[in-house]
mmCIF file of C-alpha atoms in Angstrom:
data_model
loop_
_atom_site.group_PDB
_atom_site.id
_atom_site.type_symbol
_atom_site.label_atom_id
_atom_site.label_comp_id
_atom_site.label_asym_id
_atom_site.label_seq_id
_atom_site.Cartn_x
_atom_site.Cartn_y
_atom_site.Cartn_z
ATOM 1 C CA MET A 1 -52.300 37.858 -62.716
ATOM 2 C CA SER A 2 -48.909 38.747 -61.243
ATOM 3 C CA ALA A 3 -48.051 37.154 -57.895
ATOM 4 C CA LEU A 4 -45.450 37.703 -55.189
ATOM 5 C CA ILE A 5 -44.459 35.080 -52.604
ATOM 6 C CA VAL A 6 -43.483 36.268 -49.114
ATOM 7 C CA ASP A 7 -42.174 33.563 -46.748
ATOM 8 C CA ASP A 8 -39.083 33.251 -44.546
ATOM 9 C CA GLU A 9 -38.688 29.543 -45.378
ATOM 10 C CA PRO A 10 -36.729 28.921 -48.645
ATOM 11 C CA LEU A 11 -38.293 25.502 -49.207
ATOM 12 C CA ALA A 12 -41.787 26.908 -48.694
ATOM 13 C CA ARG A 13 -41.132 29.647 -51.282
ATOM 14 C CA LYS A 14 -39.698 27.137 -53.753
ATOM 15 C CA GLY A 15 -42.542 24.660 -53.285
ATOM 16 C CA LEU A 16 -45.236 27.302 -53.742
ATOM 17 C CA SER A 17 -43.457 28.744 -56.787
ATOM 18 C CA LEU A 18 -43.344 25.302 -58.448
ATOM 19 C CA ARG A 19 -47.039 24.740 -57.797
ATOM 20 C CA LEU A 20 -47.983 28.174 -59.143
ATOM 21 C CA ALA A 21 -46.028 27.445 -62.353
ATOM 22 C CA GLU A 22 -48.798 24.966 -63.208
ATOM 23 C CA PHE A 23 -51.366 27.776 -63.501
ATOM 24 C CA ASP A 24 -51.548 29.580 -66.848
ATOM 25 C CA ASN A 25 -53.258 32.628 -65.322
ATOM 26 C CA VAL A 26 -50.597 33.237 -62.635
ATOM 27 C CA GLU A 27 -47.107 34.668 -63.143
ATOM 28 C CA VAL A 28 -44.749 34.727 -60.151
ATOM 29 C CA VAL A 29 -42.885 38.031 -60.454
ATOM 30 C CA GLY A 30 -40.821 37.787 -57.296
ATOM 31 C CA GLU A 31 -40.098 36.212 -53.917
ATOM 32 C CA CYS A 32 -39.357 37.863 -50.562
ATOM 33 C CA LYS A 33 -37.766 36.201 -47.558
ATOM 34 C CA ASN A 34 -39.178 38.559 -44.931
ATOM 35 C CA GLY A 35 -41.667 41.352 -44.275
ATOM 36 C CA VAL A 36 -39.154 44.185 -44.617
ATOM 37 C CA GLU A 37 -38.183 42.985 -48.081
ATOM 38 C CA ALA A 38 -41.851 42.677 -49.038
ATOM 39 C CA LEU A 39 -42.522 46.307 -48.088
ATOM 40 C CA SER A 40 -39.735 47.364 -50.437
ATOM 41 C CA VAL A 41 -40.694 45.096 -53.338
ATOM 42 C CA ILE A 42 -44.498 45.394 -53.368
ATOM 43 C CA PRO A 43 -44.625 49.153 -54.240
ATOM 44 C CA GLN A 44 -42.102 48.534 -57.024
ATOM 45 C CA LEU A 45 -43.643 45.448 -58.632
ATOM 46 C CA ARG A 46 -47.268 46.247 -57.725
ATOM 47 C CA PRO A 47 -48.358 42.574 -57.931
ATOM 48 C CA ASP A 48 -52.018 41.698 -58.289
ATOM 49 C CA LEU A 49 -51.708 39.015 -55.635
ATOM 50 C CA VAL A 50 -49.429 38.349 -52.639
ATOM 51 C CA PHE A 51 -49.052 34.962 -50.952
ATOM 52 C CA LEU A 52 -48.208 36.185 -47.452
ATOM 53 C CA ASP A 53 -46.838 34.064 -44.620
ATOM 54 C CA ILE A 54 -48.087 35.167 -41.194
ATOM 55 C CA GLN A 55 -45.364 33.952 -38.855
ATOM 56 C CA MET A 56 -42.104 35.596 -39.919
ATOM 57 C CA PRO A 57 -39.258 37.099 -37.875
ATOM 58 C CA GLY A 58 -38.962 40.873 -37.840
ATOM 59 C CA LEU A 59 -42.275 41.884 -39.374
ATOM 60 C CA ASN A 60 -45.092 39.338 -39.319
ATOM 61 C CA GLY A 61 -47.827 39.176 -41.937
ATOM 62 C CA PHE A 62 -50.205 41.449 -40.033
ATOM 63 C CA GLN A 63 -47.522 44.098 -39.591
ATOM 64 C CA VAL A 64 -46.787 43.989 -43.325
ATOM 65 C CA ILE A 65 -50.458 44.706 -44.008
ATOM 66 C CA ASN A 66 -50.446 47.572 -41.503
ATOM 67 C CA GLN A 67 -47.443 49.228 -43.099
ATOM 68 C CA LEU A 68 -48.726 48.724 -46.639
ATOM 69 C CA GLN A 69 -51.883 50.528 -45.575
ATOM 70 C CA ALA A 70 -49.827 53.379 -44.143
ATOM 71 C CA LEU A 71 -47.964 53.790 -47.446
ATOM 72 C CA GLY A 72 -51.273 54.610 -49.120
ATOM 73 C CA GLN A 73 -50.263 53.122 -52.487
ATOM 74 C CA GLY A 74 -53.027 50.568 -52.826
ATOM 75 C CA MET A 75 -53.339 47.086 -51.409
ATOM 76 C CA PRO A 76 -52.749 43.955 -53.515
ATOM 77 C CA LEU A 77 -55.017 40.986 -52.975
ATOM 78 C CA ILE A 78 -53.722 38.846 -50.125
ATOM 79 C CA ILE A 79 -53.827 35.086 -49.679
ATOM 80 C CA PHE A 80 -52.469 34.063 -46.283
ATOM 81 C CA VAL A 81 -50.170 31.065 -46.030
ATOM 82 C CA THR A 82 -50.346 29.892 -42.437
ATOM 83 C CA ALA A 83 -49.954 27.128 -39.914
ATOM 84 C CA PHE A 84 -52.242 28.899 -37.416
ATOM 85 C CA ASP A 85 -54.688 27.068 -35.170
ATOM 86 C CA SER A 86 -58.433 26.636 -35.540
ATOM 87 C CA TYR A 87 -59.319 29.911 -33.822
ATOM 88 C CA ALA A 88 -57.307 31.897 -36.347
ATOM 89 C CA ILE A 89 -58.873 29.992 -39.220
ATOM 90 C CA LYS A 90 -62.319 31.159 -38.096
ATOM 91 C CA ALA A 91 -61.134 34.751 -38.458
ATOM 92 C CA PHE A 92 -59.703 34.014 -41.907
ATOM 93 C CA ASP A 93 -62.995 32.421 -42.936
ATOM 94 C CA VAL A 94 -64.824 35.618 -42.077
ATOM 95 C CA HIS A 95 -62.435 38.355 -43.191
ATOM 96 C CA ALA A 96 -59.659 37.110 -45.464
ATOM 97 C CA LEU A 97 -59.961 36.739 -49.224
ATOM 98 C CA ASP A 98 -58.541 33.256 -48.717
ATOM 99 C CA TYR A 99 -55.905 31.301 -46.826
ATOM 100 C CA ILE A 100 -53.796 28.209 -47.433
ATOM 101 C CA LEU A 101 -52.622 25.934 -44.656
ATOM 102 C CA LYS A 102 -49.061 24.641 -44.593
ATOM 103 C CA PRO A 103 -48.043 22.299 -46.109
ATOM 104 C CA VAL A 104 -49.681 23.659 -49.268
ATOM 105 C CA ASP A 105 -52.201 21.354 -50.911
ATOM 106 C CA SER A 106 -52.501 21.610 -54.715
ATOM 107 C CA GLN A 107 -56.297 21.372 -54.769
ATOM 108 C CA ARG A 108 -56.608 23.998 -52.031
ATOM 109 C CA LEU A 109 -54.263 26.265 -53.984
ATOM 110 C CA ALA A 110 -56.337 25.851 -57.139
ATOM 111 C CA SER A 111 -59.481 26.755 -55.212
ATOM 112 C CA ALA A 112 -57.832 29.882 -53.789
ATOM 113 C CA ILE A 113 -56.656 31.056 -57.210
ATOM 114 C CA GLU A 114 -60.109 30.500 -58.665
ATOM 115 C CA LYS A 115 -61.558 32.595 -55.848
ATOM 116 C CA VAL A 116 -59.066 35.387 -56.597
ATOM 117 C CA ALA A 117 -60.004 35.399 -60.283
ATOM 118 C CA THR A 118 -63.687 35.657 -59.401
ATOM 119 C CA TYR A 119 -63.020 38.348 -56.812
ATOM 120 C CA ILE A 120 -61.102 40.509 -59.276
ATOM 121 C CA GLY A 121 -64.139 40.575 -61.523
ATOM 122 C CA LEU A 122 -66.671 41.354 -58.804
ATOM 123 C CA LYS A 123 -65.125 43.264 -55.921
ATOM 124 C CA SER A 124 -63.326 46.538 -55.343
ATOM 125 C CA GLU A 125 -59.953 47.151 -53.710
ATOM 126 C CA GLY A 126 -61.709 49.111 -50.975
ATOM 127 C CA ASP A 127 -63.822 46.122 -50.001
ATOM 128 C CA HIS A 128 -60.741 43.910 -49.729
ATOM 129 C CA THR A 129 -58.969 46.535 -47.622
ATOM 130 C CA GLN A 130 -61.873 46.699 -45.165
ATOM 131 C CA LYS A 131 -61.809 42.910 -44.783
ATOM 132 C CA LEU A 132 -58.097 43.025 -43.984
ATOM 133 C CA VAL A 133 -58.605 45.760 -41.400
ATOM 134 C CA ARG A 134 -61.298 43.676 -39.712
ATOM 135 C CA LEU A 135 -59.002 40.658 -39.704
ATOM 136 C CA VAL A 136 -56.250 42.636 -37.987
ATOM 137 C CA ALA A 137 -58.840 43.838 -35.469
ATOM 138 C CA ASP A 138 -59.690 40.243 -34.614
ATOM 139 C CA PHE A 139 -56.077 39.473 -33.825
ATOM 140 C CA THR A 140 -55.107 42.666 -32.023
ATOM 141 C CA GLY A 141 -58.306 43.163 -30.052
ATOM 142 C CA ASP A 142 -58.527 46.741 -31.364
ATOM 143 C CA ASP A 143 -61.612 48.364 -32.822
ATOM 144 C CA CYS A 144 -61.635 48.701 -36.622
ATOM 145 C CA GLU A 145 -62.126 52.471 -36.417
ATOM 146 C CA ASP A 146 -59.126 52.735 -34.091
ATOM 147 C CA ILE A 147 -57.019 50.744 -36.557
ATOM 148 C CA LEU A 148 -58.017 52.997 -39.462
ATOM 149 C CA ARG A 149 -57.263 56.095 -37.391
ATOM 150 C CA LYS A 150 -53.852 54.749 -36.359
ATOM 151 C CA LEU A 151 -52.999 53.847 -39.936
ATOM 152 C CA ALA A 152 -54.051 57.283 -41.172
ATOM 153 C CA ASN A 153 -51.794 58.899 -38.544
ATOM 154 C CA GLY A 154 -48.885 56.608 -39.305
ATOM 155 C CA GLU A 155 -49.088 54.954 -35.879
ATOM 156 C CA SER A 156 -47.925 51.381 -35.380
ATOM 157 C CA ILE A 157 -50.369 48.642 -34.407
ATOM 158 C CA GLU A 158 -49.088 46.058 -31.968
ATOM 159 C CA GLN A 159 -50.441 42.569 -31.482
ATOM 160 C CA HIS A 160 -51.529 42.120 -27.883
ATOM 161 C CA SER A 161 -50.238 39.093 -26.059
ATOM 162 C CA TYR A 162 -52.429 37.598 -23.362
ATOM 163 C CA PRO A 163 -51.296 34.966 -20.815
ATOM 164 C CA ASP A 164 -52.582 31.399 -20.885
ATOM 165 C CA VAL A 165 -52.300 31.059 -17.106
ATOM 166 C CA LEU A 166 -53.336 33.290 -14.200
ATOM 167 C CA ALA A 167 -51.053 33.005 -11.151
ATOM 168 C CA ILE A 168 -53.058 33.406 -7.918
ATOM 169 C CA LYS A 169 -51.117 33.906 -4.690
ATOM 170 C CA ASP A 170 -52.607 32.714 -1.394
ATOM 171 C CA GLY A 171 -50.201 33.209 1.485
ATOM 172 C CA SER A 172 -47.103 31.187 0.685
ATOM 173 C CA GLU A 173 -48.818 29.261 -2.122
ATOM 174 C CA ILE A 174 -49.236 30.191 -5.779
ATOM 175 C CA THR A 175 -51.947 28.440 -7.797
ATOM 176 C CA ARG A 176 -51.747 28.431 -11.587
ATOM 177 C CA VAL A 177 -55.201 28.605 -13.165
ATOM 178 C CA ASN A 178 -55.658 28.082 -16.882
ATOM 179 C CA ILE A 179 -57.287 31.171 -18.394
ATOM 180 C CA SER A 180 -59.492 28.945 -20.563
ATOM 181 C CA ASP A 181 -60.938 27.343 -17.404
ATOM 182 C CA ILE A 182 -62.091 30.656 -15.919
ATOM 183 C CA GLN A 183 -65.887 30.960 -16.213
ATOM 184 C CA TRP A 184 -66.390 34.358 -14.617
ATOM 185 C CA ILE A 185 -64.807 36.801 -12.189
ATOM 186 C CA ASP A 186 -66.602 39.045 -9.709
ATOM 187 C CA ALA A 187 -65.507 41.553 -7.110
ATOM 188 C CA ALA A 188 -65.865 41.081 -3.355
ATOM 189 C CA GLY A 189 -64.626 44.252 -1.693
ATOM 190 C CA ASP A 190 -60.878 44.523 -2.238
ATOM 191 C CA TYR A 191 -60.671 40.980 -3.583
ATOM 192 C CA MET A 192 -61.520 39.211 -6.827
ATOM 193 C CA CYS A 193 -63.328 35.874 -6.891
ATOM 194 C CA VAL A 194 -62.044 33.865 -9.848
ATOM 195 C CA HIS A 195 -64.544 31.112 -10.653
ATOM 196 C CA SER A 196 -62.918 28.356 -12.691
ATOM 197 C CA THR A 197 -64.263 24.915 -13.515
ATOM 198 C CA GLY A 198 -65.132 23.396 -10.140
ATOM 199 C CA GLN A 199 -63.228 25.894 -7.968
ATOM 200 C CA THR A 200 -63.264 29.491 -6.753
ATOM 201 C CA HIS A 201 -59.976 31.288 -6.131
ATOM 202 C CA ILE A 202 -59.555 34.528 -4.194
ATOM 203 C CA MET A 203 -56.951 37.085 -5.227
ATOM 204 C CA ARG A 204 -56.120 40.642 -4.266
ATOM 205 C CA LYS A 205 -56.259 42.610 -7.508
ATOM 206 C CA THR A 206 -58.416 45.310 -9.044
ATOM 207 C CA MET A 207 -61.026 44.587 -11.699
ATOM 208 C CA LYS A 208 -59.212 46.941 -14.067
ATOM 209 C CA GLU A 209 -55.922 45.059 -13.664
ATOM 210 C CA LEU A 210 -57.600 41.717 -14.357
ATOM 211 C CA ASP A 211 -59.525 43.127 -17.300
ATOM 212 C CA GLN A 212 -56.257 44.169 -18.944
ATOM 213 C CA GLN A 213 -54.817 40.666 -18.576
ATOM 214 C CA LEU A 214 -57.715 38.906 -20.290
ATOM 215 C CA ASP A 215 -58.212 38.539 -24.034
ATOM 216 C CA PRO A 216 -61.137 40.842 -25.021
ATOM 217 C CA ARG A 217 -62.097 38.390 -27.760
ATOM 218 C CA LYS A 218 -62.928 35.818 -25.076
ATOM 219 C CA PHE A 219 -63.854 37.810 -21.967
ATOM 220 C CA VAL A 220 -66.475 40.545 -21.691
ATOM 221 C CA ARG A 221 -67.316 42.959 -18.873
ATOM 222 C CA VAL A 222 -70.984 42.447 -18.001
ATOM 223 C CA HIS A 223 -71.062 44.715 -14.971
ATOM 224 C CA ARG A 224 -68.642 47.099 -13.296
ATOM 225 C CA SER A 225 -67.824 44.262 -10.883
ATOM 226 C CA ALA A 226 -68.060 41.178 -13.142
ATOM 227 C CA ILE A 227 -66.252 39.711 -16.181
ATOM 228 C CA VAL A 228 -67.467 36.620 -18.052
ATOM 229 C CA ASN A 229 -65.793 34.113 -20.357
ATOM 230 C CA ILE A 230 -68.149 34.038 -23.371
ATOM 231 C CA HIS A 231 -67.285 30.384 -23.990
ATOM 232 C CA TYR A 232 -69.374 29.466 -20.934
ATOM 233 C CA VAL A 233 -72.403 31.628 -21.762
ATOM 234 C CA GLN A 234 -75.478 29.508 -22.467
ATOM 235 C CA LYS A 235 -78.326 32.045 -22.516
ATOM 236 C CA LEU A 236 -79.055 35.761 -22.425
ATOM 237 C CA ILE A 237 -82.454 36.394 -20.824
ATOM 238 C CA SER A 238 -84.373 39.674 -20.917
ATOM 239 C CA HIS A 239 -86.825 40.493 -18.115
ATOM 240 C CA ILE A 240 -89.984 42.629 -18.164
ATOM 241 C CA SER A 241 -88.140 45.256 -16.129
ATOM 242 C CA GLY A 242 -85.693 45.712 -18.996
ATOM 243 C CA GLU A 243 -82.868 43.954 -17.188
ATOM 244 C CA TYR A 244 -80.767 41.271 -18.865
ATOM 245 C CA HIS A 245 -79.234 38.229 -17.188
ATOM 246 C CA LEU A 246 -76.660 35.737 -18.425
ATOM 247 C CA ILE A 247 -77.033 32.039 -17.714
ATOM 248 C CA LEU A 248 -73.726 30.171 -17.710
ATOM 249 C CA ALA A 249 -73.175 26.515 -18.552
ATOM 250 C CA ASN A 250 -72.974 25.601 -14.851
ATOM 251 C CA GLY A 251 -76.326 27.291 -14.119
ATOM 252 C CA SER A 252 -74.916 30.490 -12.577
ATOM 253 C CA GLU A 253 -76.925 33.630 -13.335
ATOM 254 C CA LEU A 254 -75.287 37.049 -13.683
ATOM 255 C CA LYS A 255 -76.887 40.438 -14.162
ATOM 256 C CA VAL A 256 -75.868 42.496 -17.197
ATOM 257 C CA SER A 257 -75.786 46.245 -16.626
ATOM 258 C CA ARG A 258 -77.401 48.545 -19.188
ATOM 259 C CA SER A 259 -74.077 50.156 -20.038
ATOM 260 C CA HIS A 260 -72.559 46.799 -21.004
ATOM 261 C CA ARG A 261 -75.639 45.182 -22.587
ATOM 262 C CA ASP A 262 -74.886 46.012 -26.245
ATOM 263 C CA LYS A 263 -71.282 44.845 -25.968
ATOM 264 C CA VAL A 264 -72.373 41.580 -24.366
ATOM 265 C CA LYS A 265 -74.950 40.927 -27.105
ATOM 266 C CA GLU A 266 -72.343 41.630 -29.775
ATOM 267 C CA MET A 267 -69.769 39.341 -28.181
ATOM 268 C CA ILE A 268 -72.072 36.355 -27.802
ATOM 269 C CA LYS A 269 -73.664 36.957 -31.224
ATOM 270 C CA LEU A 270 -77.237 37.337 -30.015
#
């Protein structure tokens, strides 16, 4: 199978190329030092397989995939080469054909190539494309249908960036609260009560403004006046009346409105 290497690090490209030379069923047909170059080379060479770095200047790996989709000339099989953290790896496990962590391990590379060979014999290009779209959805927070619509219309897809810290002003003081420590947020008139581990902070902000600041992969609206960090959800309980309640790790109980019930169940995988 023909393979293309896309990585902004010269040593990384060279090292991967040398390792791939050991495989009789893989022929490296080119190397690209950035995403822009890859978008030019891939339609010309039409490789079977692309080893794609995620973190590159200019266009990152996800943006390369987006623009390849928009070109409508078919998608090569993609193996991600990444130094991403454990959260990202979970997404790769679910949606990517395969991934290789930097620095590249020879045994891991052999396993990935074997998976590609098997995949070529069993799966269709369309199936691989859908997996990639779902992966991008995990990282952008967008719905898969929205991504497909944007790609079809030639629209760009941006990666959302969410803060790690929420700055809460109280008079002349500003308290920095780690987003990961926030268990839930509820409204109290014109104020928001931010419940973090062991403390409750009061801030003047609308629920909509807070909702836009929080990563939708980690926080879910359970009621028009409450947002919950799914990491702290312990149970979802249904009552005879048809109402649902969430039980958090600290014992707090929150009502789930009917309009948000399906989204909550999807988010916490119940």
